[in-house]
mmCIF file of C-alpha atoms in Angstrom:
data_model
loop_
_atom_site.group_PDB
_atom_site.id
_atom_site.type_symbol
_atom_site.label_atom_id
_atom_site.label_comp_id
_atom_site.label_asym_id
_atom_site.label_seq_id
_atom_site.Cartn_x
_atom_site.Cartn_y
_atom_site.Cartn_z
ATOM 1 C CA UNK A 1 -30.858 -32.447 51.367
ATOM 2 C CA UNK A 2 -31.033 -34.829 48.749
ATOM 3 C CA UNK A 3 -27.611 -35.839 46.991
ATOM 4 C CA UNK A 4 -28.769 -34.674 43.091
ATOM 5 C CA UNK A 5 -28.729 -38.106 40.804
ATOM 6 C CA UNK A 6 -27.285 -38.546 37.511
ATOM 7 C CA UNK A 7 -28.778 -41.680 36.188
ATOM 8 C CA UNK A 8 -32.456 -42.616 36.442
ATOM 9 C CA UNK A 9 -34.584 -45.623 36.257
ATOM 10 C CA UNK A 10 -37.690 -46.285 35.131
ATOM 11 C CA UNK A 11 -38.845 -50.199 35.367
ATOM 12 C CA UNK A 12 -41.039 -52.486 37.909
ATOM 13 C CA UNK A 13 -41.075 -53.395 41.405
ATOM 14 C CA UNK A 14 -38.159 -55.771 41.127
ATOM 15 C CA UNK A 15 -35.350 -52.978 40.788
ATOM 16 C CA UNK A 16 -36.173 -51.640 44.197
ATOM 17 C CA UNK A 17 -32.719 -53.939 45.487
ATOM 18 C CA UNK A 18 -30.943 -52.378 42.611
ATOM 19 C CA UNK A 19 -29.570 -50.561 45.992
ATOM 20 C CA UNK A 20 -27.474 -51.331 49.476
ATOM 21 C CA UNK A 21 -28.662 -48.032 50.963
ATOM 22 C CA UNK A 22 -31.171 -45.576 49.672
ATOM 23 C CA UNK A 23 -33.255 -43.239 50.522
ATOM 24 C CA UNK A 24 -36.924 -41.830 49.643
ATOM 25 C CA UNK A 25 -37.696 -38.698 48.107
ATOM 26 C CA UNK A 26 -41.392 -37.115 47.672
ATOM 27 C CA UNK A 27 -41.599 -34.371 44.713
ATOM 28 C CA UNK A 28 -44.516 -32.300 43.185
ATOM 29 C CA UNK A 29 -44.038 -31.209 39.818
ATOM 30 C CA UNK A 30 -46.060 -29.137 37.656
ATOM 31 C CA UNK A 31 -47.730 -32.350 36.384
ATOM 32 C CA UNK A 32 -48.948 -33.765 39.460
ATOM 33 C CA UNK A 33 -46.821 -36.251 41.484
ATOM 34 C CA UNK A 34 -44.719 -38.750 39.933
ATOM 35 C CA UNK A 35 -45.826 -42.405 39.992
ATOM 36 C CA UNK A 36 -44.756 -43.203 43.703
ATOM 37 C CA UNK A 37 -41.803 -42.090 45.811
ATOM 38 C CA UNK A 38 -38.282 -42.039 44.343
ATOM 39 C CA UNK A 39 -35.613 -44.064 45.456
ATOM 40 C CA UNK A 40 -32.278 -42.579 45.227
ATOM 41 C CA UNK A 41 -29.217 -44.295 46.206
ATOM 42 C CA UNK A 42 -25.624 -45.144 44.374
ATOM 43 C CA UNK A 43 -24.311 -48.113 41.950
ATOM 44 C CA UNK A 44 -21.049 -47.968 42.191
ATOM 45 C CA UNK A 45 -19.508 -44.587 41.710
ATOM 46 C CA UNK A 46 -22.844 -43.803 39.898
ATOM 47 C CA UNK A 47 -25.900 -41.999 42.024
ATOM 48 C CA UNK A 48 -29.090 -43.077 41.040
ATOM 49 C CA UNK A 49 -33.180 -42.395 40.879
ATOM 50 C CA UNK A 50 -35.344 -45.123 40.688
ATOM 51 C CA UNK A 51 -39.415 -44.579 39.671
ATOM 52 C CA UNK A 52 -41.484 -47.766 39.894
ATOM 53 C CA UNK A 53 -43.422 -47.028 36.677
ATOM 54 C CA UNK A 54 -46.554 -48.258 37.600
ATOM 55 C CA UNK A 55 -46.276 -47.814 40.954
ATOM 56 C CA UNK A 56 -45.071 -49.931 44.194
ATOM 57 C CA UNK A 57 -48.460 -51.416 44.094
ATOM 58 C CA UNK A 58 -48.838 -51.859 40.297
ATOM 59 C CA UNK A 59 -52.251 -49.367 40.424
ATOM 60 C CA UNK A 60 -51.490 -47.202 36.829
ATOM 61 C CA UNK A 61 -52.077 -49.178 33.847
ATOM 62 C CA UNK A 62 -50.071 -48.086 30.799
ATOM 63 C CA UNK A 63 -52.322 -45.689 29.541
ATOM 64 C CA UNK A 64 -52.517 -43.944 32.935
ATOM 65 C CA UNK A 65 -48.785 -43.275 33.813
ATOM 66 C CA UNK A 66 -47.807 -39.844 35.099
ATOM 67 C CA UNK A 67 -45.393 -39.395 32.184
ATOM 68 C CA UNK A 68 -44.821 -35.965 32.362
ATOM 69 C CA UNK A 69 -44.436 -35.995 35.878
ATOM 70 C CA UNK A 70 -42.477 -38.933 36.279
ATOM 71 C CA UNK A 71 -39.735 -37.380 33.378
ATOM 72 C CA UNK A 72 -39.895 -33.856 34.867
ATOM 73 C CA UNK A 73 -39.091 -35.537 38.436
ATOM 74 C CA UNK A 74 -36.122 -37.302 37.918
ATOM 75 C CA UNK A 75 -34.697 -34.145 35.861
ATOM 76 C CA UNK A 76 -35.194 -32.158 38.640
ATOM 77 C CA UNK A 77 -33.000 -34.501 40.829
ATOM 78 C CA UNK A 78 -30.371 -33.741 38.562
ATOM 79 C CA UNK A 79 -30.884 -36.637 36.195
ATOM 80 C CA UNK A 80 -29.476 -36.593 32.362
ATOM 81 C CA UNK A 81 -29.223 -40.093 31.300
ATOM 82 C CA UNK A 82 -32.539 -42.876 31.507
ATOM 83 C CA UNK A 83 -32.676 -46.389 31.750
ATOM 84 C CA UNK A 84 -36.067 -47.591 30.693
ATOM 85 C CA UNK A 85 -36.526 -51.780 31.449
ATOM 86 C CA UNK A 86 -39.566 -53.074 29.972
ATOM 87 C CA UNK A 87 -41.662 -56.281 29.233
ATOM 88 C CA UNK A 88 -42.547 -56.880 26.007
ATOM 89 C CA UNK A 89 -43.910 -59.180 23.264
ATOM 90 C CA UNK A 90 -41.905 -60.717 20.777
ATOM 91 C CA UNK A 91 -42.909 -59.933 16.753
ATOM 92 C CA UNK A 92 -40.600 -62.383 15.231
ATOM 93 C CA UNK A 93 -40.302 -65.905 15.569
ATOM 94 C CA UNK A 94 -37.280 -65.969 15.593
ATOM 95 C CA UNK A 95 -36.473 -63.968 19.247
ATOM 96 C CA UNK A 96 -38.639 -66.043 22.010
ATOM 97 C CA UNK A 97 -39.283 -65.693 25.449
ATOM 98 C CA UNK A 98 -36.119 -64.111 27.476
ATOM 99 C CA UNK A 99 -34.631 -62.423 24.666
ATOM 100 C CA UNK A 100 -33.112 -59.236 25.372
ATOM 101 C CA UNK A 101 -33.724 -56.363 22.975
ATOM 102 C CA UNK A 102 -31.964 -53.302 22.732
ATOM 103 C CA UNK A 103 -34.220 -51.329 20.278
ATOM 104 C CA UNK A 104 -33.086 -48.118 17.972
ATOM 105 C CA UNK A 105 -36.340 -47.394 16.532
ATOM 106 C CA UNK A 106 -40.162 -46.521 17.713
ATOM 107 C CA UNK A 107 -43.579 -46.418 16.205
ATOM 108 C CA UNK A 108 -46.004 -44.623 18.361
ATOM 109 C CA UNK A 109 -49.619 -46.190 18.359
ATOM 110 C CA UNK A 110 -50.632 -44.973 21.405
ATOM 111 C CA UNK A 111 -54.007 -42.609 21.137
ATOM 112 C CA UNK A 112 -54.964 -40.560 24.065
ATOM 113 C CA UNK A 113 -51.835 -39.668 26.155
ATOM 114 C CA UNK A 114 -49.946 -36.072 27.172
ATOM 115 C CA UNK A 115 -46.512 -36.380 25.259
ATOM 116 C CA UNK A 116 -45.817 -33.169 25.251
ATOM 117 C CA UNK A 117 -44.254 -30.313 27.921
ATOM 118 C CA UNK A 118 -44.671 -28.134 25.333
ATOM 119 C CA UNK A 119 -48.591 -27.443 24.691
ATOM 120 C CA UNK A 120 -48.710 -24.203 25.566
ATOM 121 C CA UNK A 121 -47.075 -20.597 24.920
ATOM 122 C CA UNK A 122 -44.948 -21.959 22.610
ATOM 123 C CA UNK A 123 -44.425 -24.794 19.627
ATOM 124 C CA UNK A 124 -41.163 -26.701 20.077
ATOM 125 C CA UNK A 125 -40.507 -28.959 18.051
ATOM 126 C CA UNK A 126 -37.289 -31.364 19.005
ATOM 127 C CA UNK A 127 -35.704 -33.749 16.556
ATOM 128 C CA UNK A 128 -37.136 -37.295 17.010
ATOM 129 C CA UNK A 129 -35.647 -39.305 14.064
ATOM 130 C CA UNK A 130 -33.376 -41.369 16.450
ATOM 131 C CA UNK A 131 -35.593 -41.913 19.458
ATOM 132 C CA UNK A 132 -32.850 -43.465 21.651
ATOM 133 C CA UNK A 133 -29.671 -42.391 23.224
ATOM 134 C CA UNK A 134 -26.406 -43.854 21.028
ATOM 135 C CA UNK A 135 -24.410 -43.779 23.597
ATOM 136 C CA UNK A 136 -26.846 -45.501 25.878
ATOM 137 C CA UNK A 137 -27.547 -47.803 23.525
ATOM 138 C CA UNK A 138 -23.514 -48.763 23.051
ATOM 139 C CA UNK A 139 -23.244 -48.880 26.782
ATOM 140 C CA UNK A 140 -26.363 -51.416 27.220
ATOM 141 C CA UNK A 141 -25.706 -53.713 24.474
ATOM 142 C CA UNK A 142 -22.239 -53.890 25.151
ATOM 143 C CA UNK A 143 -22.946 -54.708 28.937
ATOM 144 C CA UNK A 144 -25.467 -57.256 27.561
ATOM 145 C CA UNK A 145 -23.003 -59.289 25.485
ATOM 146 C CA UNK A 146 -19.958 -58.924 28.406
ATOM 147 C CA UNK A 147 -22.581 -60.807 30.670
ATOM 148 C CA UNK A 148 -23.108 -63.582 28.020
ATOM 149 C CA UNK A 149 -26.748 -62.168 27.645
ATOM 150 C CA UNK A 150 -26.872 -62.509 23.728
ATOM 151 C CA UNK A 151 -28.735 -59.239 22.965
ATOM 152 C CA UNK A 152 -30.758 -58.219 20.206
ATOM 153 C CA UNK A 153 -28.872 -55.301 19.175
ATOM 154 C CA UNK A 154 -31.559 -52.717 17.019
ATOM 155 C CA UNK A 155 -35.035 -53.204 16.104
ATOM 156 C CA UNK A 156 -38.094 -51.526 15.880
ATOM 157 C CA UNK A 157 -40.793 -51.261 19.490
ATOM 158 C CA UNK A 158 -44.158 -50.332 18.248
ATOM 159 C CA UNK A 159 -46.161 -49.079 21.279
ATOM 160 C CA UNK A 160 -49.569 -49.717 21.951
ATOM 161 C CA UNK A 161 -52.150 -47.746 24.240
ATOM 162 C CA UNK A 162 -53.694 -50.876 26.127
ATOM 163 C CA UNK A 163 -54.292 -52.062 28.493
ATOM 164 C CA UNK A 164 -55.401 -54.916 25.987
ATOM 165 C CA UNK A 165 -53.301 -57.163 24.304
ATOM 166 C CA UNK A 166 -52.648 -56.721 19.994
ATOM 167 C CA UNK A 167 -55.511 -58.529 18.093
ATOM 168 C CA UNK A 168 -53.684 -61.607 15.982
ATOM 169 C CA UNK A 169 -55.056 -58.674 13.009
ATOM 170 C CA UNK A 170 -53.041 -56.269 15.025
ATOM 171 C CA UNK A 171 -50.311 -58.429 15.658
ATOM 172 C CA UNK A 172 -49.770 -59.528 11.711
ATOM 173 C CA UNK A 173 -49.944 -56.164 10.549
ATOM 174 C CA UNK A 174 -47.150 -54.722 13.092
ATOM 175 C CA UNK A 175 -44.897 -57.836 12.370
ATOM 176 C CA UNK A 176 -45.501 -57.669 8.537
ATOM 177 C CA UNK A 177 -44.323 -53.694 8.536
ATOM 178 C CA UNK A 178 -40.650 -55.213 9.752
ATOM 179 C CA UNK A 179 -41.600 -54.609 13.561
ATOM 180 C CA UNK A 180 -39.803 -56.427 15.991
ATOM 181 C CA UNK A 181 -41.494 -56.115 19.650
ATOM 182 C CA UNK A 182 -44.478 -54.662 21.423
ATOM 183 C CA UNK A 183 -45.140 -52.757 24.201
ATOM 184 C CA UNK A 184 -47.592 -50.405 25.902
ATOM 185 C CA UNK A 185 -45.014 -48.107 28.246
ATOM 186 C CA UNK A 186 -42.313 -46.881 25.685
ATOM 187 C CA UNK A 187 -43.642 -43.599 24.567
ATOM 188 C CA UNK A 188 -44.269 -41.276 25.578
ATOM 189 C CA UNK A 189 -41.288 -41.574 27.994
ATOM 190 C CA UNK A 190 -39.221 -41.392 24.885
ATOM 191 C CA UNK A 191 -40.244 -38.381 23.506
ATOM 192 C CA UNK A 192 -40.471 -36.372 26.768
ATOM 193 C CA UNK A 193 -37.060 -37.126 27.531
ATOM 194 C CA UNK A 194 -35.913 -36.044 24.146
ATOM 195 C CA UNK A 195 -37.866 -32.645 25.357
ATOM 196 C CA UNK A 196 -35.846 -32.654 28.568
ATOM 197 C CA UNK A 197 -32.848 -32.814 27.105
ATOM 198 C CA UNK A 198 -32.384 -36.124 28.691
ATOM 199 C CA UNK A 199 -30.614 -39.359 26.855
ATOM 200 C CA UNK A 200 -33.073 -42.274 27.148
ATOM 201 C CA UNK A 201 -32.148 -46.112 26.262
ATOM 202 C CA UNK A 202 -34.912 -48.804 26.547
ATOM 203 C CA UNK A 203 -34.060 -52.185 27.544
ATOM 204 C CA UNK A 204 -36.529 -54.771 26.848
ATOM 205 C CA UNK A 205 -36.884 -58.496 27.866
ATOM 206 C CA UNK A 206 -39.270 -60.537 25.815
ATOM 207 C CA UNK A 207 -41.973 -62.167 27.865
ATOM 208 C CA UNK A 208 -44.432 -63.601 25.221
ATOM 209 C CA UNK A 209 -44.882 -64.315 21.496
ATOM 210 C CA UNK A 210 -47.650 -61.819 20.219
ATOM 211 C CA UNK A 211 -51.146 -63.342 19.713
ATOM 212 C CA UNK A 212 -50.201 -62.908 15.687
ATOM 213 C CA UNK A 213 -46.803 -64.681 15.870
ATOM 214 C CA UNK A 214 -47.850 -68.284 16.845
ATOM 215 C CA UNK A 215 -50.847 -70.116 17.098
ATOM 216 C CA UNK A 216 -52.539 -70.744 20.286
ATOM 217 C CA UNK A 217 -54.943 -68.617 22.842
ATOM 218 C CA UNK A 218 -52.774 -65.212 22.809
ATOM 219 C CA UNK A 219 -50.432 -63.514 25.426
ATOM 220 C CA UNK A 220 -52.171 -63.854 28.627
ATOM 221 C CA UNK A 221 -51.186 -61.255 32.094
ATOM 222 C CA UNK A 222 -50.245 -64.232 33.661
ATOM 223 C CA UNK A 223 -47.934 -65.788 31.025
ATOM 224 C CA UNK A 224 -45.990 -62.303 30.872
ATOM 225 C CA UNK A 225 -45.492 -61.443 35.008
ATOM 226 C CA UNK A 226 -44.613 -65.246 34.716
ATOM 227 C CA UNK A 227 -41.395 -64.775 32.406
ATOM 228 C CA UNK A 228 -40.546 -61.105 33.759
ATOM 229 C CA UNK A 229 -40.335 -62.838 36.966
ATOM 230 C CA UNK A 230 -38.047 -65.593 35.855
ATOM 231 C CA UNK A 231 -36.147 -63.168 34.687
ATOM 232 C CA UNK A 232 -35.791 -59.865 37.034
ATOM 233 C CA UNK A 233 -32.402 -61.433 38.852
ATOM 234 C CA UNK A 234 -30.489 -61.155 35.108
ATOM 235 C CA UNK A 235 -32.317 -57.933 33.891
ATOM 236 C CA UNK A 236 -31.688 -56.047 37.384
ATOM 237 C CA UNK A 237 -27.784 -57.087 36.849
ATOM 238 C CA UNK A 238 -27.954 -56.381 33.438
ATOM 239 C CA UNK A 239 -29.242 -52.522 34.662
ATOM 240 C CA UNK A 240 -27.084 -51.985 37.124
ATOM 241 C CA UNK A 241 -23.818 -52.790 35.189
ATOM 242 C CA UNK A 242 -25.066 -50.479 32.466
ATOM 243 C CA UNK A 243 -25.689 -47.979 35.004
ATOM 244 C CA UNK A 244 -21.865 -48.209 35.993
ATOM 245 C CA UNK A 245 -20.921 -48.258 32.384
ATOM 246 C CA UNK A 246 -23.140 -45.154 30.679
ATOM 247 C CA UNK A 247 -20.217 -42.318 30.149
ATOM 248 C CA UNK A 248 -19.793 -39.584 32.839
ATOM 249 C CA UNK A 249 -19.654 -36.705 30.085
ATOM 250 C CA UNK A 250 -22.604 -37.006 27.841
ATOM 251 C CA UNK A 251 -21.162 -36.309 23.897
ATOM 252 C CA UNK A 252 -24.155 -37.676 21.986
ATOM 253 C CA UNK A 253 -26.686 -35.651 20.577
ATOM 254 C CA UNK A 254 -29.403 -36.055 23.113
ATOM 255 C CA UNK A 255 -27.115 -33.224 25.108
ATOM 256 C CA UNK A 256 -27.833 -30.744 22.843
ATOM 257 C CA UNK A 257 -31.791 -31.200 22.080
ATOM 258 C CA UNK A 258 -32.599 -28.014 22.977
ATOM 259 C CA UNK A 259 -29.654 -25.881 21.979
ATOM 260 C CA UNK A 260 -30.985 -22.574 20.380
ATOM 261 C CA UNK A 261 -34.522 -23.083 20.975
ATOM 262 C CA UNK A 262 -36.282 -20.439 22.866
ATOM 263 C CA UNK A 263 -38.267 -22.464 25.421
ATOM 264 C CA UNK A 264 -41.574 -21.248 26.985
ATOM 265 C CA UNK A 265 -41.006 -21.768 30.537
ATOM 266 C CA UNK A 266 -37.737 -22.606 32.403
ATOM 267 C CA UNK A 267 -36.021 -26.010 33.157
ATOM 268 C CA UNK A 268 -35.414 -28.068 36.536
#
């Protein structure tokens, strides 16, 4: 039997040594199967589930993620706090490659994905006006500067569909709204763990200048697994020290999503 986990992970291939010992657990939900296998092991005094978003062999692009199943997976392993790593591309010129960015704010310009448990029965509507966990938030950035890290602290992720890179058109407009970095794998993780009840803190290294920001060809795949690469020793400390510092008794409002709303189906 499975030890439940408190914390989860959502992030790339590199986290997989995040543990000494772990162990691999297969789930179904009622979305399908998560992205791969889970990984569940401890940091510290902290028990953990790790999802390799894209899975171990990189074969989902963004707009093909099992979201739903993915979210409603690690809350059935007893998960209630979610630490979401991510590449992304810088929209000020002012925060360059291997910047750390510990956003408070999201824009959703994705198009055609589920981000929603609650399509059926039943409307529920959740409150969605801070997309990120505070207390997550406090814990990461604080972690960030106690490592010497330098973290953006706030900021604005506007999330794309892809798979293509922004358009400099693209790029220009999002920067000239007061954006401050792209991505393509932000929502709807966000939102569905605000629907689970779940607190949910994206940490996001800066791989790239967007095709809008400075002159040149563009953000090229290669240029952005480049820099991520560089960079997964720092951001997998940087994870697991937050891990070991997100609070054991969850206060924030995140907690409390769903208090007083008559849901349509039960829980995990």
């Amino acid at each position: 039997m499975v030890n439940p986990a408190e914390i989860g992970v959502i992030g790339g291939s590199g986290f997989y040594s995040l543990f000494d010992e772990a162990e691999q657990v297969e789930l179904s939900t009622p979305y399908g199967p998560p992205s791969d296998v889970i990984t569940v092991g401890r940091i510290g005094s902290r028990t953990v589930a790790f999802i390799p978003r894209h899975g171990r062999d990189h074969r989902f692009p963004p707009h093909g993620i099992p979201y739903r199943a993915n979210l409603w997976a690690l809350r059935s392993l007893g998960v209630r706090q979610v630490l979401a790593p991510s590449a992304v591309g810088s929209l000020r010129a002012e925060h360059g490659p291997g910047v750390i960015v510990i956003p408070d704010q999201l824009v959703d310009r994705t198009t055609g994905r589920k981000q929603t448990f609650y399509d059926v029965s039943a409307a529920v509507h959740v409150p969605f006006a801070d997309p990120y966990c505070p207390l997550g938030r406090s814990a990461a950035v604080a972690t960030a500067k106690a490592s010497g890290l330098d973290p953006v602290d706030g900021g604005t992720l506007v999330v794309i569909e892809g798979p293509r890179f922004s358009t400099r058109a693209e790029s220009r407009w999002f920067s000239g709204n007061g954006w401050t970095i792209v991505g393509m794998t932000g929502h709807p993780e966000a939102i569905l763990a605000r629907e689970l009840a779940l607190c949910y803190t994206s940490i996001s290294l800066i791989t790239d200048h967007d095709a809008g920001v400075e002159s040149g060809e563009g953000v090229t795949q290669d240029e952005v697994l480049s820099v991520f690469a560089a960079n997964i020793t720092r951001m997998r400390s940087l994870v697991s020290d937050t891990v070991q510092a997100l609070p054991t008794d969850r206060t924030c409002p995140c907690a409390r999503t769903l208090d007083g709303i008559k849901l349509p189906f039960d829980l995990p």
